[in-house]
């Protein structure tokens, strides 16, 4: 069997005002990734698969997101919002190239999977000219109803145009469709706008296909996969579904999640083997966790990599660009940002390490702070291999601490420290013999006089 070529048109031009947000709807996130990126990831990839995204006017941010996620995608602008069929035709130029299969998906339906796209395409290899993705809706209000004659799809009726009888149908249109690419333009061009909203409805393609003597079929999927997002409640529901899926996938891959329902993952989180994640951990986008690593409770990790057998937290925060080498450890109330922490290094308590390179086996004592920002610019701190930074030291960047160097507790280090040197920067200590006893007596006398 030779692979069929495909064009996927993703509609992302909707207004989404019910999100009550300045952010375009499809740029809202689920599991650390925009709704649109989820759909673009699921759409067919690789040789023979092309992609077009239809966006609204003045939606540069959406176009940027398309380019970021799929550099191979073309964008088309739908200048006026005249309906889903009208939106698809904004990509006419791409459709006219005549791929074998034309897939249409909505940018606000982020839970759709690559397998479902593949299942939808399968009937086109047989006789069907159109395959529609359907689902059984718990509450079908608002959705287009799939009207069947036996198991043949005869029409999709939008909720607003449906009769009371048709509204009882719970099999609904998910919005995702696959067309025979050679007939797609002919079908789309025949869609009119004679309905209650005066819009060009993509769903009318079904009746047109039937009139042309061709066949339309339904492929069913679960409601969870095709939840469309129009408001923040639905966004939260989609997040819950996605998190449940990601947790299950992590468990299936052998990750130990002590309390799965309390752990938040991102769609792109990568796990090695024998990773343990304790309760109440939040993992944002771009995180890789190596074999045997343990993430203790209440840690928050974004755009970072964690090496083999490394330990994180409890209460650690890894901000973008943090990397922990094999067996390295960051403990409670440690924050890292743009920091490479080499193998076996330890930062066990109460530290900020940002714009830094920490050499292998270095030990940063409690309260070590890299002072990386002067109010205008960020500067780098380099700590050598096996260096020992005493408790509560401030390392004022730019500064380099040599290999094996030793920094006395409480020092404010502003000058480079050579390899194996000891740097101590603090006032000499004075001990006054009997001073504490004399102080106490003086205060007790003063109190007795008052009383
Ligand atoms: C649509 C379907 C309905 C289906 C439901 C599933 C049509 C006519 N109706 O209804 O049968 O049950 O989805 O969620 O297709 N869009 C544009 N330009 C437009 C109009 C829409 O780009 O002019 C985009 C929107 O951004 C959105 C998608 O198309 O991503 C669907 O539009 P929406 O208004 O949400 O349609 P529904 O009323 O939900
Ligand atoms: Mg919708």
CSV table of C-alpha atoms and ligand atoms in Angstrom, one decimal:
chain,number,residue,atom,x,y,z
A,1,UNK,CA,0.0,0.0,0.0
A,2,UNK,CA,1.4,3.4,-1.0
A,3,UNK,CA,1.1,6.2,1.6
A,4,UNK,CA,-1.6,8.7,0.7
A,5,UNK,CA,-0.7,12.4,0.8
A,6,UNK,CA,-2.7,14.6,3.2
A,7,UNK,CA,-3.5,18.2,3.8
A,8,UNK,CA,-4.8,19.1,7.3
A,9,UNK,CA,-6.6,22.5,7.6
A,10,UNK,CA,-6.8,23.6,11.2
A,11,UNK,CA,-9.4,26.3,11.9
A,12,UNK,CA,-8.2,28.8,14.5
A,13,UNK,CA,-9.9,32.0,13.5
A,14,UNK,CA,-12.7,32.0,16.1
A,15,UNK,CA,-13.1,35.0,18.4
A,16,UNK,CA,-13.4,33.1,21.6
A,17,UNK,CA,-14.8,36.1,23.5
A,18,UNK,CA,-16.4,33.7,26.1
A,19,UNK,CA,-12.8,33.1,27.4
A,20,UNK,CA,-13.0,36.6,28.7
A,21,UNK,CA,-9.3,37.1,27.9
A,22,UNK,CA,-7.1,39.3,25.8
A,23,UNK,CA,-5.3,36.1,24.7
A,24,UNK,CA,-6.6,34.5,21.5
A,25,UNK,CA,-8.6,31.3,22.4
A,26,UNK,CA,-6.3,28.8,20.7
A,27,UNK,CA,-3.2,30.2,22.6
A,28,UNK,CA,-4.7,29.2,26.0
A,29,UNK,CA,-2.8,26.3,27.4
A,30,UNK,CA,-3.5,22.8,28.5
A,31,UNK,CA,-0.7,20.7,30.1
A,32,UNK,CA,1.8,23.5,29.4
A,33,UNK,CA,1.1,23.8,25.7
A,34,UNK,CA,-1.3,25.9,23.6
A,35,UNK,CA,-4.5,24.3,22.5
A,36,UNK,CA,-3.4,24.9,18.9
A,37,UNK,CA,0.0,23.2,19.5
A,38,UNK,CA,-1.8,20.1,20.7
A,39,UNK,CA,-3.8,19.9,17.5
A,40,UNK,CA,-0.8,20.6,15.3
A,41,UNK,CA,1.1,17.9,17.1
A,42,UNK,CA,-1.6,15.3,16.5
A,43,UNK,CA,-2.2,16.2,12.8
A,44,UNK,CA,-0.4,13.9,10.3
A,45,UNK,CA,3.3,14.6,10.1
A,46,UNK,CA,6.1,13.6,7.7
A,47,UNK,CA,6.5,13.0,4.0
A,48,UNK,CA,3.3,13.7,2.1
A,49,UNK,CA,1.6,15.5,5.0
A,50,UNK,CA,1.1,19.2,4.7
A,51,UNK,CA,-0.6,21.6,7.1
A,52,UNK,CA,-2.5,24.8,6.7
A,53,UNK,CA,-3.8,26.9,9.6
A,54,UNK,CA,-6.6,29.5,9.1
A,55,UNK,CA,-6.2,32.4,11.5
A,56,UNK,CA,-8.1,35.6,12.1
A,57,UNK,CA,-6.9,39.0,11.0
A,58,UNK,CA,-4.4,40.7,13.3
A,59,UNK,CA,-3.6,37.4,15.0
A,60,UNK,CA,0.2,37.6,14.7
A,61,UNK,CA,0.6,35.8,18.0
A,62,UNK,CA,-1.3,32.8,16.5
A,63,UNK,CA,0.8,32.8,13.4
A,64,UNK,CA,4.0,32.9,15.5
A,65,UNK,CA,2.8,29.9,17.5
A,66,UNK,CA,2.1,28.0,14.3
A,67,UNK,CA,5.6,28.7,13.0
A,68,UNK,CA,7.1,27.7,16.4
A,69,UNK,CA,5.3,24.4,16.5
A,70,UNK,CA,5.3,23.3,12.9
A,71,UNK,CA,7.7,25.3,10.7
A,72,UNK,CA,6.2,23.5,7.7
A,73,UNK,CA,2.7,24.9,8.1
A,74,UNK,CA,1.2,27.6,5.9
A,75,UNK,CA,-1.1,30.2,7.4
A,76,UNK,CA,-4.1,31.7,5.8
A,77,UNK,CA,-6.2,34.6,7.0
A,78,UNK,CA,-10.0,34.5,7.2
A,79,UNK,CA,-10.8,38.2,7.0
A,80,UNK,CA,-14.4,37.9,7.9
A,81,UNK,CA,-15.9,35.2,10.2
A,82,UNK,CA,-18.6,33.8,7.9
A,83,UNK,CA,-18.6,30.2,9.1
A,84,UNK,CA,-16.6,27.0,9.3
A,85,UNK,CA,-16.9,26.2,5.6
A,86,UNK,CA,-15.9,29.7,4.7
A,87,UNK,CA,-12.9,29.4,7.0
A,88,UNK,CA,-11.7,26.1,5.3
A,89,UNK,CA,-11.9,27.9,1.9
A,90,UNK,CA,-9.5,30.5,3.2
A,91,UNK,CA,-6.9,27.8,2.5
A,92,UNK,CA,-8.2,27.3,-1.0
A,93,UNK,CA,-4.8,27.6,-2.5
A,94,UNK,CA,-3.5,24.7,-0.4
A,95,UNK,CA,-6.6,22.6,-1.0
A,96,UNK,CA,-6.3,23.2,-4.8
A,97,UNK,CA,-3.0,21.3,-4.8
A,98,UNK,CA,-5.1,18.2,-4.4
A,99,UNK,CA,-3.7,16.0,-1.6
A,100,UNK,CA,-5.3,12.6,-1.5
A,101,UNK,CA,-7.0,13.4,1.9
A,102,UNK,CA,-8.2,16.7,3.2
A,103,UNK,CA,-8.5,16.8,6.9
A,104,UNK,CA,-10.3,19.6,8.8
A,105,UNK,CA,-9.8,20.1,12.5
A,106,UNK,CA,-10.6,22.8,15.0
A,107,UNK,CA,-7.8,24.6,16.9
A,108,UNK,CA,-9.9,24.6,20.0
A,109,UNK,CA,-10.2,20.8,20.3
A,110,UNK,CA,-6.8,20.0,21.9
A,111,UNK,CA,-7.4,16.4,23.1
A,112,UNK,CA,-7.6,14.9,19.6
A,113,UNK,CA,-5.0,12.1,19.0
A,114,UNK,CA,-2.9,11.2,16.0
A,115,UNK,CA,-4.6,7.7,16.0
A,116,UNK,CA,-8.0,9.3,15.6
A,117,UNK,CA,-6.8,11.3,12.5
A,118,UNK,CA,-5.6,8.0,11.1
A,119,UNK,CA,-8.9,6.2,11.9
A,120,UNK,CA,-10.8,9.0,10.2
A,121,UNK,CA,-8.7,8.7,7.0
A,122,UNK,CA,-9.2,4.9,6.7
A,123,UNK,CA,-12.7,5.0,5.1
A,124,UNK,CA,-11.4,7.3,2.3
A,125,UNK,CA,-9.3,4.4,1.1
A,126,UNK,CA,-12.5,2.4,0.6
A,127,UNK,CA,-15.5,4.2,-0.9
A,128,UNK,CA,-16.3,7.1,1.3
A,129,UNK,CA,-15.9,10.7,0.0
A,130,UNK,CA,-16.3,12.1,3.5
A,131,UNK,CA,-15.7,10.8,7.0
A,132,UNK,CA,-17.0,12.7,10.0
A,133,UNK,CA,-15.8,12.2,13.5
A,134,UNK,CA,-18.7,11.7,15.9
A,135,UNK,CA,-19.2,11.2,19.6
A,136,UNK,CA,-22.0,10.5,22.1
A,137,UNK,CA,-22.5,13.7,24.0
A,138,UNK,CA,-23.5,13.5,27.7
A,139,UNK,CA,-25.3,16.9,26.9
A,140,UNK,CA,-25.7,17.4,23.2
A,141,UNK,CA,-26.9,21.0,23.5
A,142,UNK,CA,-25.1,23.3,21.0
A,143,UNK,CA,-23.5,20.5,19.0
A,144,UNK,CA,-24.4,19.5,15.4
A,145,UNK,CA,-26.4,16.2,15.4
A,146,UNK,CA,-25.4,13.4,13.2
A,147,UNK,CA,-28.5,12.1,11.4
A,148,UNK,CA,-28.2,8.5,10.2
A,149,UNK,CA,-30.2,6.2,7.9
A,150,UNK,CA,-29.2,2.8,9.2
A,151,UNK,CA,-25.5,3.2,9.5
A,152,UNK,CA,-25.2,5.7,6.6
A,153,UNK,CA,-24.7,9.4,7.5
A,154,UNK,CA,-27.3,11.5,5.7
A,155,UNK,CA,-27.0,14.9,7.3
A,156,UNK,CA,-25.6,17.0,10.2
A,157,UNK,CA,-28.1,19.4,11.7
A,158,UNK,CA,-26.8,22.3,13.7
A,159,UNK,CA,-28.5,22.7,17.1
A,160,UNK,CA,-30.1,26.0,16.2
A,161,UNK,CA,-31.7,24.5,13.0
A,162,UNK,CA,-32.7,21.1,14.5
A,163,UNK,CA,-36.3,20.0,15.2
A,164,UNK,CA,-37.3,18.8,18.7
A,165,UNK,CA,-37.0,15.2,17.4
A,166,UNK,CA,-33.5,15.8,15.9
A,167,UNK,CA,-32.4,17.4,19.2
A,168,UNK,CA,-33.0,14.1,21.0
A,169,UNK,CA,-30.1,12.6,18.9
A,170,UNK,CA,-27.0,12.3,21.1
A,171,UNK,CA,-24.6,11.3,18.4
A,172,UNK,CA,-22.8,14.6,17.7
A,173,UNK,CA,-20.4,16.2,15.3
A,174,UNK,CA,-16.9,16.6,16.7
A,175,UNK,CA,-16.0,19.0,14.0
A,176,UNK,CA,-13.2,16.9,12.6
A,177,UNK,CA,-13.7,15.7,9.1
A,178,UNK,CA,-11.8,13.9,6.3
A,179,UNK,CA,-12.6,14.6,2.7
A,180,UNK,CA,-11.5,12.8,-0.5
A,181,UNK,CA,-9.0,15.4,-1.5
A,182,UNK,CA,-9.8,15.3,-5.2
A,183,UNK,CA,-13.4,16.2,-4.6
A,184,UNK,CA,-13.0,18.5,-1.6
A,185,UNK,CA,-13.1,21.8,-3.4
A,186,UNK,CA,-16.1,20.9,-5.5
A,187,UNK,CA,-17.9,19.9,-2.3
A,188,UNK,CA,-16.9,23.0,-0.3
A,189,UNK,CA,-17.8,25.4,-3.1
A,190,UNK,CA,-21.3,24.1,-3.1
A,191,UNK,CA,-21.9,24.9,0.5
A,192,UNK,CA,-24.4,27.9,0.9
A,193,UNK,CA,-25.4,30.0,3.8
A,194,UNK,CA,-29.2,29.4,3.9
A,195,UNK,CA,-29.5,28.7,7.7
A,196,UNK,CA,-30.6,30.5,10.8
A,197,UNK,CA,-27.2,32.1,11.3
A,198,UNK,CA,-26.6,32.9,7.7
A,199,UNK,CA,-23.2,31.2,8.0
A,200,UNK,CA,-21.4,28.8,5.6
A,201,UNK,CA,-21.6,25.6,7.6
A,202,UNK,CA,-19.0,22.9,7.0
A,203,UNK,CA,-21.5,20.4,8.2
A,204,UNK,CA,-23.6,20.9,5.0
A,205,UNK,CA,-20.9,18.9,3.2
A,206,UNK,CA,-22.7,15.7,4.3
A,207,UNK,CA,-25.9,16.4,2.3
A,208,UNK,CA,-23.9,17.7,-0.7
A,209,UNK,CA,-21.8,14.5,-0.7
A,210,UNK,CA,-25.1,12.5,-0.7
A,211,UNK,CA,-26.6,14.6,-3.5
A,212,UNK,CA,-23.5,13.9,-5.5
A,213,UNK,CA,-24.2,10.2,-5.1
A,214,UNK,CA,-21.2,9.7,-2.9
A,215,UNK,CA,-20.9,8.2,0.5
A,216,UNK,CA,-20.4,9.9,3.9
A,217,UNK,CA,-19.6,7.8,7.1
A,218,UNK,CA,-19.2,8.4,10.8
A,219,UNK,CA,-16.2,7.3,12.8
A,220,UNK,CA,-17.0,7.4,16.6
A,221,UNK,CA,-14.7,8.5,19.4
A,222,UNK,CA,-15.1,9.3,23.0
A,223,UNK,CA,-16.4,12.7,24.1
A,224,UNK,CA,-13.2,13.3,26.1
A,225,UNK,CA,-11.2,13.4,22.9
A,226,UNK,CA,-13.2,16.0,21.2
A,227,UNK,CA,-14.1,18.5,23.9
A,228,UNK,CA,-14.3,21.9,22.2
A,229,UNK,CA,-13.1,24.7,24.3
A,230,UNK,CA,-15.2,27.9,24.4
A,231,UNK,CA,-14.8,29.1,28.0
A,232,UNK,CA,-12.6,28.7,31.1
A,233,UNK,CA,-14.7,26.0,32.6
A,234,UNK,CA,-14.2,23.8,29.5
A,235,UNK,CA,-10.5,24.8,29.5
A,236,UNK,CA,-10.2,23.4,33.1
A,237,UNK,CA,-12.2,20.3,32.1
A,238,UNK,CA,-9.8,19.6,29.2
A,239,UNK,CA,-6.8,20.1,31.6
A,240,UNK,CA,-8.3,17.5,33.9
A,241,UNK,CA,-8.7,15.0,31.0
A,242,UNK,CA,-5.2,15.7,29.7
A,243,UNK,CA,-3.6,15.3,33.1
A,244,UNK,CA,-5.4,12.0,33.7
A,245,UNK,CA,-4.0,10.8,30.3
A,246,UNK,CA,-0.5,12.0,31.0
A,247,UNK,CA,-0.4,10.5,34.5
A,248,UNK,CA,-1.6,7.2,33.1
A,249,UNK,CA,1.0,7.3,30.3
A,250,UNK,CA,3.7,8.0,32.9
A,251,UNK,CA,2.5,5.1,35.1
A,252,UNK,CA,2.4,2.8,32.1
A,253,UNK,CA,6.0,3.8,31.3
A,254,UNK,CA,7.1,2.8,34.8
A,255,UNK,CA,7.2,6.1,36.5
A,256,UNK,CA,6.3,5.9,40.2
A,257,UNK,CA,3.7,8.5,41.0
A,258,UNK,CA,2.9,8.1,44.7
A,259,UNK,CA,-0.3,10.2,44.4
A,260,UNK,CA,-0.9,10.6,40.7
A,261,UNK,CA,-3.9,12.9,41.0
A,262,UNK,CA,-1.7,15.5,42.8
A,263,UNK,CA,1.1,15.6,40.1
A,264,UNK,CA,0.8,18.0,37.1
A,265,UNK,CA,2.7,17.0,34.0
A,266,UNK,CA,3.3,18.7,30.7
A,267,UNK,CA,2.5,17.1,27.3
A,268,UNK,CA,6.2,16.9,26.5
A,269,UNK,CA,7.6,15.7,29.8
A,270,UNK,CA,10.2,13.0,29.2
A,271,UNK,CA,11.0,10.3,31.8
A,272,UNK,CA,13.8,7.8,32.1
A,273,UNK,CA,13.3,4.5,33.9
A,274,UNK,CA,12.7,4.2,37.6
A,275,UNK,CA,11.8,7.9,38.1
A,276,UNK,CA,9.9,8.6,41.3
A,277,UNK,CA,7.7,11.6,41.7
A,278,UNK,CA,6.3,12.3,45.2
A,279,UNK,CA,2.9,14.0,45.8
A,280,UNK,CA,2.2,17.6,44.8
A,281,UNK,CA,4.8,18.2,42.1
A,282,UNK,CA,4.2,20.5,39.2
A,283,UNK,CA,6.1,20.0,36.0
A,284,UNK,CA,5.8,22.6,33.2
A,285,UNK,CA,6.9,22.3,29.6
A,286,UNK,CA,10.3,21.2,28.4
A,287,UNK,CA,11.3,18.9,31.3
A,288,UNK,CA,13.5,15.8,30.9
A,289,UNK,CA,14.0,13.5,34.0
A,290,UNK,CA,16.7,10.9,33.9
A,291,UNK,CA,16.8,7.3,35.1
A,292,UNK,CA,16.4,6.9,38.9
A,293,UNK,CA,15.8,10.6,39.6
A,294,UNK,CA,13.6,11.4,42.5
A,295,UNK,CA,11.4,14.5,42.6
A,296,UNK,CA,10.3,15.2,46.2
A,297,UNK,CA,7.1,16.8,47.1
A,298,UNK,CA,6.1,20.4,46.3
A,299,UNK,CA,8.7,21.0,43.7
A,300,UNK,CA,8.1,23.1,40.6
A,301,UNK,CA,10.1,22.5,37.4
A,302,UNK,CA,10.0,24.2,34.0
A,303,UNK,CA,12.2,23.9,30.9
A,304,UNK,CA,14.9,22.0,32.8
A,305,UNK,CA,16.7,18.7,32.7
A,306,UNK,CA,17.4,16.4,35.6
A,307,UNK,CA,20.2,13.9,35.3
A,308,UNK,CA,20.3,10.2,36.3
A,309,UNK,CA,19.8,9.6,40.0
A,310,UNK,CA,19.6,13.3,40.7
A,311,UNK,CA,17.5,14.4,43.7
A,312,UNK,CA,15.2,17.4,43.6
A,313,UNK,CA,13.4,19.1,46.6
A,314,UNK,CA,11.2,18.9,48.6
A,315,UNK,CA,10.2,22.5,47.8
A,316,UNK,CA,12.7,23.1,45.0
A,317,UNK,CA,12.1,25.4,42.1
A,318,UNK,CA,13.8,24.8,38.8
A,319,UNK,CA,13.3,27.7,36.4
A,320,UNK,CA,14.1,27.7,32.7
A,321,UNK,CA,17.5,26.6,31.7
A,322,UNK,CA,18.4,24.6,34.8
A,323,UNK,CA,20.3,21.4,34.3
A,324,UNK,CA,21.2,18.9,37.0
A,325,UNK,CA,24.0,16.4,36.3
A,326,UNK,CA,24.1,12.8,37.3
A,327,UNK,CA,23.6,12.3,41.1
A,328,UNK,CA,23.4,16.1,41.7
A,329,UNK,CA,21.1,17.3,44.4
A,330,UNK,CA,19.1,20.4,45.1
A,331,UNK,CA,17.2,20.4,48.4
A,332,UNK,CA,14.5,22.4,50.1
A,333,UNK,CA,13.9,26.0,49.2
A,334,UNK,CA,16.5,26.0,46.4
A,335,UNK,CA,15.8,28.0,43.3
A,336,UNK,CA,17.8,27.6,40.1
A,337,UNK,CA,17.6,29.5,36.8
A,338,UNK,CA,19.9,29.2,33.7
A,339,UNK,CA,22.2,27.1,35.9
A,340,UNK,CA,24.2,24.1,34.9
A,341,UNK,CA,24.9,22.0,38.0
A,342,UNK,CA,27.4,19.2,37.2
A,343,UNK,CA,27.4,15.6,38.4
A,344,UNK,CA,27.4,15.1,42.1
A,345,UNK,CA,27.2,18.8,43.1
A,346,UNK,CA,25.0,19.5,46.1
A,347,UNK,CA,22.9,22.6,46.9
A,348,UNK,CA,21.0,21.3,49.8
A,349,UNK,CA,19.2,24.2,51.4
A,350,UNK,CA,17.8,27.7,50.9
A,351,UNK,CA,19.8,28.9,47.9
A,352,UNK,CA,19.4,30.9,44.7
A,353,UNK,CA,21.6,29.8,41.9
A,354,UNK,CA,21.0,31.7,38.7
A,355,UNK,CA,23.1,32.3,35.5
A,356,UNK,CA,25.6,30.0,37.0
A,357,UNK,CA,27.9,27.0,36.3
A,358,UNK,CA,28.5,24.7,39.3
A,359,UNK,CA,31.3,22.2,38.8
A,360,UNK,CA,31.1,18.6,39.6
A,361,UNK,CA,31.0,17.7,43.3
A,362,UNK,CA,30.9,21.3,44.4
A,363,UNK,CA,29.1,21.8,47.7
A,364,UNK,CA,27.0,25.0,48.2
A,365,UNK,CA,26.2,25.6,51.8
A,366,UNK,CA,22.8,26.7,53.1
A,367,UNK,CA,21.8,30.1,52.0
A,368,UNK,CA,24.4,30.5,49.2
A,369,UNK,CA,23.2,33.2,46.8
A,370,UNK,CA,24.4,34.1,43.4
A,371,UNK,CA,23.9,37.8,43.1
A,372,UNK,CA,23.4,37.7,39.3
A,373,UNK,CA,21.5,41.0,38.7
A,374,UNK,CA,22.8,44.5,39.2
A,375,UNK,CA,19.4,46.1,38.4
A,376,UNK,CA,20.3,46.4,34.7
A,377,UNK,CA,22.3,43.4,33.5
A,378,UNK,CA,22.5,39.7,34.4
A,379,UNK,CA,26.0,38.3,35.1
A,380,UNK,CA,27.5,34.9,35.4
A,381,UNK,CA,28.9,33.0,38.4
A,382,UNK,CA,31.2,30.1,37.8
A,383,UNK,CA,32.0,27.7,40.6
A,384,UNK,CA,34.8,25.2,40.0
A,385,UNK,CA,34.8,21.5,40.5
A,386,UNK,CA,34.8,20.4,44.1
A,387,UNK,CA,34.6,24.0,45.4
A,388,UNK,CA,33.1,24.4,48.9
A,389,UNK,CA,30.9,27.5,49.5
A,390,UNK,CA,30.3,28.2,53.1
A,391,UNK,CA,26.9,28.9,54.5
A,392,UNK,CA,25.3,32.2,53.7
A,393,UNK,CA,27.9,33.3,51.1
A,394,UNK,CA,26.9,35.9,48.5
A,395,UNK,CA,28.7,35.5,45.2
A,396,UNK,CA,28.5,38.8,43.4
A,397,UNK,CA,28.6,38.1,39.7
A,398,UNK,CA,30.4,38.2,37.4
A,399,UNK,CA,32.7,36.1,39.5
A,400,UNK,CA,34.7,32.9,39.3
A,401,UNK,CA,35.4,30.5,42.1
A,402,UNK,CA,38.3,28.2,41.3
A,403,UNK,CA,38.4,24.4,41.4
A,404,UNK,CA,38.6,23.1,45.0
A,405,UNK,CA,38.4,26.7,46.4
A,406,UNK,CA,36.9,27.2,49.8
A,407,UNK,CA,34.7,30.2,50.7
A,408,UNK,CA,34.2,31.1,54.4
A,409,UNK,CA,30.7,31.3,55.7
A,410,UNK,CA,29.0,34.7,55.4
A,411,UNK,CA,31.4,36.1,52.9
A,412,UNK,CA,30.4,38.5,50.2
A,413,UNK,CA,32.6,37.5,47.3
A,414,UNK,CA,33.2,40.2,44.6
A,415,UNK,CA,36.6,39.1,43.3
A,416,UNK,CA,37.6,35.8,41.5
A,417,UNK,CA,39.0,33.2,43.8
A,418,UNK,CA,41.9,31.1,42.4
A,419,UNK,CA,41.9,27.2,42.4
A,420,UNK,CA,42.4,25.7,45.9
A,421,UNK,CA,42.4,29.2,47.6
A,422,UNK,CA,40.4,30.0,50.7
A,423,UNK,CA,38.5,33.3,50.6
A,424,UNK,CA,37.1,34.8,53.8
A,425,UNK,CA,35.4,38.2,53.6
A,426,UNK,CA,34.0,39.3,56.9
A,427,UNK,CA,35.0,41.5,59.9
A,428,UNK,CA,37.2,39.9,62.5
A,429,UNK,CA,35.3,38.6,65.5
A,430,UNK,CA,35.8,40.2,69.0
A,431,UNK,CA,35.0,38.3,72.2
A,432,UNK,CA,34.5,40.5,75.3
A,433,UNK,CA,35.2,38.3,78.4
A,434,UNK,CA,32.3,38.4,80.8
A,435,UNK,CA,30.5,40.8,78.5
A,436,UNK,CA,27.2,38.9,78.4
A,437,UNK,CA,27.0,38.6,82.2
A,438,UNK,CA,27.7,42.4,82.7
A,439,UNK,CA,25.0,43.2,80.1
A,440,UNK,CA,22.4,41.0,81.9
A,441,UNK,CA,23.1,42.6,85.3
A,442,UNK,CA,22.8,46.1,83.9
A,443,UNK,CA,19.4,45.2,82.3
A,444,UNK,CA,18.1,43.5,85.4
A,445,UNK,CA,19.0,46.5,87.5
A,446,UNK,CA,17.2,48.8,85.1
A,447,UNK,CA,14.1,46.6,85.2
A,448,UNK,CA,14.1,46.4,89.0
A,449,UNK,CA,14.2,50.3,89.3
A,450,UNK,CA,11.1,50.6,87.0
A,451,UNK,CA,9.1,47.9,88.7
B,1,LIG,C1,-19.1,23.4,15.3
B,1,LIG,C2,-19.9,22.5,14.3
B,1,LIG,C3,-20.8,21.6,15.1
B,1,LIG,C4,-20.0,20.7,16.0
B,1,LIG,C5,-19.1,21.6,16.9
B,1,LIG,C6,-18.2,20.7,17.7
B,1,LIG,C7,-20.2,23.8,12.2
B,1,LIG,C8,-21.1,24.6,11.5
B,1,LIG,N1,-20.6,23.4,13.4
B,1,LIG,O1,-20.0,24.2,16.0
B,1,LIG,O2,-21.6,20.8,14.2
B,1,LIG,O3,-20.9,19.9,16.8
B,1,LIG,O4,-18.3,22.5,16.2
B,1,LIG,O5,-17.4,21.5,18.6
B,1,LIG,O6,-19.2,23.4,11.7
B,1,LIG,N2,-14.1,29.1,12.9
B,1,LIG,C9,-13.4,29.8,12.1
B,1,LIG,N3,-14.0,30.7,11.3
B,1,LIG,C10,-15.4,30.9,11.3
B,1,LIG,C11,-16.1,30.1,12.2
B,1,LIG,C12,-15.5,29.2,13.0
B,1,LIG,O7,-12.2,29.7,12.0
B,1,LIG,O8,-15.9,31.7,10.5
B,1,LIG,C13,-13.4,28.1,13.8
B,1,LIG,C14,-13.5,28.4,15.2
B,1,LIG,O9,-12.3,29.1,15.6
B,1,LIG,C15,-13.4,27.0,15.9
B,1,LIG,C16,-14.1,26.2,14.8
B,1,LIG,O10,-14.0,26.9,13.6
B,1,LIG,O11,-12.1,26.6,16.0
B,1,LIG,C17,-15.6,25.8,15.2
B,1,LIG,O12,-16.3,27.0,15.3
B,1,LIG,P1,-17.3,27.3,16.5
B,1,LIG,O13,-17.9,28.6,16.3
B,1,LIG,O14,-16.7,26.9,17.7
B,1,LIG,O15,-18.5,26.2,16.0
B,1,LIG,P2,-19.5,25.5,16.9
B,1,LIG,O16,-20.7,26.3,17.1
B,1,LIG,O17,-18.8,25.0,18.2
B,2,LIG,MG1,-17.0,25.4,19.2
